[in-house]
mmCIF file with all atom_site columns, C-alpha atoms in Angstrom:
data_model
loop_
_atom_site.group_PDB
_atom_site.id
_atom_site.type_symbol
_atom_site.label_atom_id
_atom_site.label_alt_id
_atom_site.label_comp_id
_atom_site.label_asym_id
_atom_site.label_entity_id
_atom_site.label_seq_id
_atom_site.pdbx_PDB_ins_code
_atom_site.Cartn_x
_atom_site.Cartn_y
_atom_site.Cartn_z
_atom_site.occupancy
_atom_site.B_iso_or_equiv
_atom_site.pdbx_formal_charge
_atom_site.auth_seq_id
_atom_site.auth_comp_id
_atom_site.auth_asym_id
_atom_site.auth_atom_id
_atom_site.pdbx_PDB_model_num
ATOM 1   C CA . MET C 1 1   ? 37.819 -65.040 27.491 1.00 74.00 ? 749 MET C CA 1
ATOM 2   C CA . ASP C 1 2   ? 34.745 -67.179 28.400 1.00 81.00 ? 750 ASP C CA 1
ATOM 3   C CA . ILE C 1 3   ? 32.930 -67.090 31.807 1.00 81.00 ? 751 ILE C CA 1
ATOM 4   C CA . ASN C 1 4   ? 34.745 -70.323 32.936 1.00 74.00 ? 752 ASN C CA 1
ATOM 5   C CA . THR C 1 5   ? 38.164 -68.755 32.364 1.00 77.00 ? 753 THR C CA 1
ATOM 6   C CA . VAL C 1 6   ? 37.103 -65.749 34.263 1.00 81.00 ? 754 VAL C CA 1
ATOM 7   C CA . LEU C 1 7   ? 35.710 -67.685 37.217 1.00 77.00 ? 755 LEU C CA 1
ATOM 8   C CA . SER C 1 8   ? 38.859 -69.951 37.340 1.00 71.00 ? 756 SER C CA 1
ATOM 9   C CA . ILE C 1 9   ? 41.103 -66.859 37.387 1.00 78.00 ? 757 ILE C CA 1
ATOM 10  C CA . ALA C 1 10  ? 38.972 -65.221 40.149 1.00 78.00 ? 758 ALA C CA 1
ATOM 11  C CA . ALA C 1 11  ? 38.939 -68.446 42.117 1.00 74.00 ? 759 ALA C CA 1
ATOM 12  C CA . ALA C 1 12  ? 42.644 -68.986 41.839 1.00 71.00 ? 760 ALA C CA 1
ATOM 13  C CA . PHE C 1 13  ? 43.280 -65.468 42.958 1.00 78.00 ? 761 PHE C CA 1
ATOM 14  C CA . LEU C 1 14  ? 40.950 -65.645 46.019 1.00 74.00 ? 762 LEU C CA 1
ATOM 15  C CA . SER C 1 15  ? 42.288 -69.132 46.940 1.00 68.00 ? 763 SER C CA 1
ATOM 16  C CA . GLY C 1 16  ? 45.917 -67.932 46.719 1.00 68.00 ? 764 GLY C CA 1
ATOM 17  C CA . LEU C 1 17  ? 44.965 -64.914 48.891 1.00 71.00 ? 765 LEU C CA 1
ATOM 18  C CA . PHE C 1 18  ? 43.235 -67.088 51.418 1.00 69.00 ? 766 PHE C CA 1
ATOM 19  C CA . ALA C 1 19  ? 46.122 -69.531 51.390 1.00 64.00 ? 767 ALA C CA 1
ATOM 20  C CA . SER C 1 20  ? 48.622 -66.932 52.285 1.00 63.00 ? 768 SER C CA 1
ATOM 21  C CA . LEU C 1 21  ? 46.466 -66.208 55.291 1.00 63.00 ? 769 LEU C CA 1
ATOM 22  C CA . GLY C 1 22  ? 46.709 -69.932 56.333 1.00 61.00 ? 770 GLY C CA 1
ATOM 23  C CA . VAL C 1 23  ? 43.098 -70.804 55.295 1.00 60.00 ? 771 VAL C CA 1
ATOM 24  C CA . GLY C 1 24  ? 43.977 -73.479 52.859 1.00 67.00 ? 772 GLY C CA 1
ATOM 25  C CA . GLY C 1 25  ? 42.899 -71.619 49.708 1.00 68.00 ? 773 GLY C CA 1
ATOM 26  C CA . GLY C 1 26  ? 44.940 -74.034 47.441 1.00 72.00 ? 774 GLY C CA 1
ATOM 27  C CA . THR C 1 27  ? 42.756 -76.822 48.337 1.00 75.00 ? 775 THR C CA 1
ATOM 28  C CA . ILE C 1 28  ? 39.677 -74.808 47.594 1.00 76.00 ? 776 ILE C CA 1
ATOM 29  C CA . LEU C 1 29  ? 41.104 -73.904 44.361 1.00 77.00 ? 777 LEU C CA 1
ATOM 30  C CA . LEU C 1 30  ? 41.869 -77.476 43.435 1.00 79.00 ? 778 LEU C CA 1
ATOM 31  C CA . LEU C 1 31  ? 38.424 -78.643 44.333 1.00 78.00 ? 779 LEU C CA 1
ATOM 32  C CA . TYR C 1 32  ? 36.933 -75.810 42.249 1.00 80.00 ? 780 TYR C CA 1
ATOM 33  C CA . LEU C 1 33  ? 39.071 -76.487 39.135 1.00 81.00 ? 781 LEU C CA 1
ATOM 34  C CA . THR C 1 34  ? 38.533 -80.167 39.219 1.00 83.00 ? 782 THR C CA 1
ATOM 35  C CA . VAL C 1 35  ? 34.904 -80.458 40.318 1.00 83.00 ? 783 VAL C CA 1
ATOM 36  C CA . PHE C 1 36  ? 33.184 -77.324 38.845 1.00 81.00 ? 784 PHE C CA 1
ATOM 37  C CA . ALA C 1 37  ? 35.505 -76.395 35.987 1.00 82.00 ? 785 ALA C CA 1
ATOM 38  C CA . SER C 1 38  ? 36.118 -80.030 34.894 1.00 85.00 ? 786 SER C CA 1
ATOM 39  C CA . ALA C 1 39  ? 39.847 -79.451 34.625 1.00 86.00 ? 787 ALA C CA 1
ATOM 40  C CA . SER C 1 40  ? 42.350 -82.237 34.931 1.00 86.00 ? 788 SER C CA 1
ATOM 41  C CA . GLN C 1 41  ? 44.200 -82.877 38.153 1.00 81.00 ? 789 GLN C CA 1
ATOM 42  C CA . LEU C 1 42  ? 47.506 -82.027 36.638 1.00 83.00 ? 790 LEU C CA 1
ATOM 43  C CA . TYR C 1 43  ? 46.172 -78.767 35.201 1.00 86.00 ? 791 TYR C CA 1
ATOM 44  C CA . SER C 1 44  ? 44.512 -77.769 38.408 1.00 84.00 ? 792 SER C CA 1
ATOM 45  C CA . GLN C 1 45  ? 47.696 -78.286 40.400 1.00 81.00 ? 793 GLN C CA 1
ATOM 46  C CA . GLY C 1 46  ? 49.664 -76.368 38.041 1.00 83.00 ? 794 GLY C CA 1
ATOM 47  C CA . VAL C 1 47  ? 47.200 -73.443 38.106 1.00 85.00 ? 795 VAL C CA 1
ATOM 48  C CA . ASN C 1 48  ? 47.258 -73.624 41.833 1.00 81.00 ? 796 ASN C CA 1
ATOM 49  C CA . LEU C 1 49  ? 51.059 -73.401 42.036 1.00 81.00 ? 797 LEU C CA 1
ATOM 50  C CA . LEU C 1 50  ? 51.267 -70.668 39.385 1.00 84.00 ? 798 LEU C CA 1
ATOM 51  C CA . PHE C 1 51  ? 48.673 -68.365 41.289 1.00 78.00 ? 799 PHE C CA 1
ATOM 52  C CA . PHE C 1 52  ? 50.529 -69.158 44.596 1.00 78.00 ? 800 PHE C CA 1
ATOM 53  C CA . ILE C 1 53  ? 53.890 -67.632 43.472 1.00 82.00 ? 801 ILE C CA 1
ATOM 54  C CA . PRO C 1 54  ? 52.780 -63.895 43.561 1.00 84.00 ? 802 PRO C CA 1
ATOM 55  C CA . ILE C 1 55  ? 50.836 -64.386 46.812 1.00 79.00 ? 803 ILE C CA 1
ATOM 56  C CA . ALA C 1 56  ? 53.756 -66.118 48.418 1.00 82.00 ? 804 ALA C CA 1
ATOM 57  C CA . ALA C 1 57  ? 56.051 -63.347 47.218 1.00 87.00 ? 805 ALA C CA 1
ATOM 58  C CA . LEU C 1 58  ? 53.853 -60.733 48.794 1.00 88.00 ? 806 LEU C CA 1
ATOM 59  C CA . ALA C 1 59  ? 53.595 -62.679 52.035 1.00 86.00 ? 807 ALA C CA 1
ATOM 60  C CA . LEU C 1 60  ? 57.387 -63.027 52.186 1.00 89.00 ? 808 LEU C CA 1
ATOM 61  C CA . ILE C 1 61  ? 57.713 -59.203 51.698 1.00 92.00 ? 809 ILE C CA 1
ATOM 62  C CA . ILE C 1 62  ? 55.317 -58.530 54.423 1.00 93.00 ? 810 ILE C CA 1
ATOM 63  C CA . HIS C 1 63  ? 56.892 -61.026 56.838 1.00 93.00 ? 811 HIS C CA 1
ATOM 64  C CA . THR C 1 64  ? 60.459 -59.756 55.944 1.00 94.00 ? 812 THR C CA 1
ATOM 65  C CA . LYS C 1 65  ? 59.207 -56.207 56.688 1.00 95.00 ? 813 LYS C CA 1
ATOM 66  C CA . ASN C 1 66  ? 57.798 -57.358 60.101 1.00 95.00 ? 814 ASN C CA 1
ATOM 67  C CA . LYS C 1 67  ? 61.244 -59.149 60.784 1.00 94.00 ? 815 LYS C CA 1
ATOM 68  C CA . LEU C 1 68  ? 59.560 -62.599 60.949 1.00 93.00 ? 816 LEU C CA 1
ATOM 69  C CA . VAL C 1 69  ? 61.855 -64.310 58.427 1.00 91.00 ? 817 VAL C CA 1
ATOM 70  C CA . LYS C 1 70  ? 64.959 -66.101 59.587 1.00 91.00 ? 818 LYS C CA 1
ATOM 71  C CA . TRP C 1 71  ? 66.916 -65.862 56.276 1.00 89.00 ? 819 TRP C CA 1
ATOM 72  C CA . LYS C 1 72  ? 69.594 -68.394 57.137 1.00 87.00 ? 820 LYS C CA 1
ATOM 73  C CA . VAL C 1 73  ? 67.017 -71.065 57.839 1.00 88.00 ? 821 VAL C CA 1
ATOM 74  C CA . THR C 1 74  ? 64.979 -70.035 54.787 1.00 86.00 ? 822 THR C CA 1
ATOM 75  C CA . LEU C 1 75  ? 67.927 -70.248 52.418 1.00 86.00 ? 823 LEU C CA 1
ATOM 76  C CA . TRP C 1 76  ? 68.891 -73.712 53.742 1.00 88.00 ? 824 TRP C CA 1
ATOM 77  C CA . ALA C 1 77  ? 65.368 -74.929 53.354 1.00 87.00 ? 825 ALA C CA 1
ATOM 78  C CA . ALA C 1 78  ? 64.907 -73.402 49.851 1.00 85.00 ? 826 ALA C CA 1
ATOM 79  C CA . LEU C 1 79  ? 67.319 -75.769 48.017 1.00 87.00 ? 827 LEU C CA 1
ATOM 80  C CA . PRO C 1 80  ? 65.934 -79.089 49.124 1.00 90.00 ? 828 PRO C CA 1
ATOM 81  C CA . GLY C 1 81  ? 62.445 -77.422 48.610 1.00 86.00 ? 829 GLY C CA 1
ATOM 82  C CA . LEU C 1 82  ? 63.290 -76.762 44.931 1.00 87.00 ? 830 LEU C CA 1
ATOM 83  C CA . ILE C 1 83  ? 64.529 -80.226 44.378 1.00 91.00 ? 831 ILE C CA 1
ATOM 84  C CA . GLY C 1 84  ? 61.422 -81.608 45.928 1.00 89.00 ? 832 GLY C CA 1
ATOM 85  C CA . VAL C 1 85  ? 59.326 -79.388 43.583 1.00 83.00 ? 833 VAL C CA 1
ATOM 86  C CA . PHE C 1 86  ? 61.296 -80.799 40.573 1.00 88.00 ? 834 PHE C CA 1
ATOM 87  C CA . LEU C 1 87  ? 60.983 -84.286 41.558 1.00 91.00 ? 835 LEU C CA 1
ATOM 88  C CA . GLY C 1 88  ? 57.412 -83.954 42.599 1.00 86.00 ? 836 GLY C CA 1
ATOM 89  C CA . SER C 1 89  ? 56.327 -82.495 39.326 1.00 83.00 ? 837 SER C CA 1
ATOM 90  C CA . GLN C 1 90  ? 58.195 -85.235 37.476 1.00 89.00 ? 838 GLN C CA 1
ATOM 91  C CA . PHE C 1 91  ? 56.312 -87.809 39.510 1.00 89.00 ? 839 PHE C CA 1
ATOM 92  C CA . ALA C 1 92  ? 52.922 -86.200 38.817 1.00 84.00 ? 840 ALA C CA 1
ATOM 93  C CA . PHE C 1 93  ? 53.569 -86.388 35.126 1.00 85.00 ? 841 PHE C CA 1
ATOM 94  C CA . PHE C 1 94  ? 54.722 -90.066 35.318 1.00 90.00 ? 842 PHE C CA 1
ATOM 95  C CA . ILE C 1 95  ? 51.723 -91.415 37.289 1.00 89.00 ? 843 ILE C CA 1
ATOM 96  C CA . GLY C 1 96  ? 49.246 -89.343 35.364 1.00 85.00 ? 844 GLY C CA 1
ATOM 97  C CA . SER C 1 97  ? 46.100 -87.296 36.237 1.00 81.00 ? 845 SER C CA 1
ATOM 98  C CA . ASP C 1 98  ? 43.676 -90.199 37.079 1.00 87.00 ? 846 ASP C CA 1
ATOM 99  C CA . LEU C 1 99  ? 45.928 -91.700 39.743 1.00 91.00 ? 847 LEU C CA 1
ATOM 100 C CA . LEU C 1 100 ? 47.093 -88.241 40.916 1.00 85.00 ? 848 LEU C CA 1
ATOM 101 C CA . ARG C 1 101 ? 43.340 -87.318 41.525 1.00 83.00 ? 849 ARG C CA 1
ATOM 102 C CA . LYS C 1 102 ? 42.875 -90.598 43.577 1.00 89.00 ? 850 LYS C CA 1
ATOM 103 C CA . ILE C 1 103 ? 45.932 -89.848 45.666 1.00 89.00 ? 851 ILE C CA 1
ATOM 104 C CA . PHE C 1 104 ? 44.765 -86.365 46.226 1.00 82.00 ? 852 PHE C CA 1
ATOM 105 C CA . GLY C 1 105 ? 41.326 -87.358 47.278 1.00 85.00 ? 853 GLY C CA 1
ATOM 106 C CA . PHE C 1 106 ? 42.756 -89.932 49.748 1.00 91.00 ? 854 PHE C CA 1
ATOM 107 C CA . PHE C 1 107 ? 45.016 -87.154 51.213 1.00 87.00 ? 855 PHE C CA 1
ATOM 108 C CA . LEU C 1 108 ? 42.021 -84.911 51.655 1.00 81.00 ? 856 LEU C CA 1
ATOM 109 C CA . LEU C 1 109 ? 40.196 -87.926 53.359 1.00 88.00 ? 857 LEU C CA 1
ATOM 110 C CA . LEU C 1 110 ? 43.047 -88.393 55.677 1.00 90.00 ? 858 LEU C CA 1
ATOM 111 C CA . LEU C 1 111 ? 43.345 -84.755 56.644 1.00 82.00 ? 859 LEU C CA 1
ATOM 112 C CA . GLY C 1 112 ? 39.650 -84.525 57.338 1.00 82.00 ? 860 GLY C CA 1
ATOM 113 C CA . ILE C 1 113 ? 39.796 -87.597 59.649 1.00 89.00 ? 861 ILE C CA 1
ATOM 114 C CA . LYS C 1 114 ? 42.812 -86.135 61.424 1.00 85.00 ? 862 LYS C CA 1
ATOM 115 C CA . GLU C 1 115 ? 40.993 -82.715 61.952 1.00 80.00 ? 863 GLU C CA 1
ATOM 116 C CA . LEU C 1 116 ? 37.679 -84.513 63.103 1.00 85.00 ? 864 LEU C CA 1
ATOM 117 C CA . PHE C 1 117 ? 39.268 -87.010 65.537 1.00 88.00 ? 865 PHE C CA 1
ATOM 118 C CA . LEU C 1 118 ? 42.716 -85.800 66.717 1.00 84.00 ? 866 LEU C CA 1
ATOM 119 C CA . PRO C 1 119 ? 42.982 -82.780 68.994 1.00 76.00 ? 867 PRO C CA 1
ATOM 120 C CA . ALA C 1 120 ? 44.891 -79.766 67.932 1.00 73.00 ? 868 ALA C CA 1
ATOM 121 C CA . LYS C 1 121 ? 48.221 -79.238 69.618 1.00 75.00 ? 869 LYS C CA 1
ATOM 122 C CA . ASN C 1 122 ? 48.584 -75.803 71.030 1.00 69.00 ? 870 ASN C CA 1
ATOM 123 C CA . LYS C 1 123 ? 52.008 -74.512 70.696 1.00 63.00 ? 871 LYS C CA 1
ATOM 124 C CA . GLN C 1 124 ? 52.988 -71.256 72.369 1.00 61.00 ? 872 GLN C CA 1
ATOM 125 C CA . ASN C 1 125 ? 56.314 -69.513 71.500 1.00 54.00 ? 873 ASN C CA 1
#
């Protein structure tokens, strides 16, 4: 393995770990892979999703152990989520990497504007 592959794997793992903590590691990983590793947007998003799976599984185990998972709600949300994943991946291949990169950049810009100018809503359970 070359150094770029090793760095990509390390960045993916750390980003997945941060994402499971709610930090937004997936976004960090996508930026790293597209900007610094010169990977295509489709490839980067695929790597991001691939590395998210074991981290999400670990988070699910921990949250289940702490009795924080409502399984009836989770199971009803899983089926539409899986359908959305399939349709979204087909759409991503259909529009291509260049347009996908522009849409992702616009999405990041909108999120940044929202974070800067709209106050956070504090929800207390």
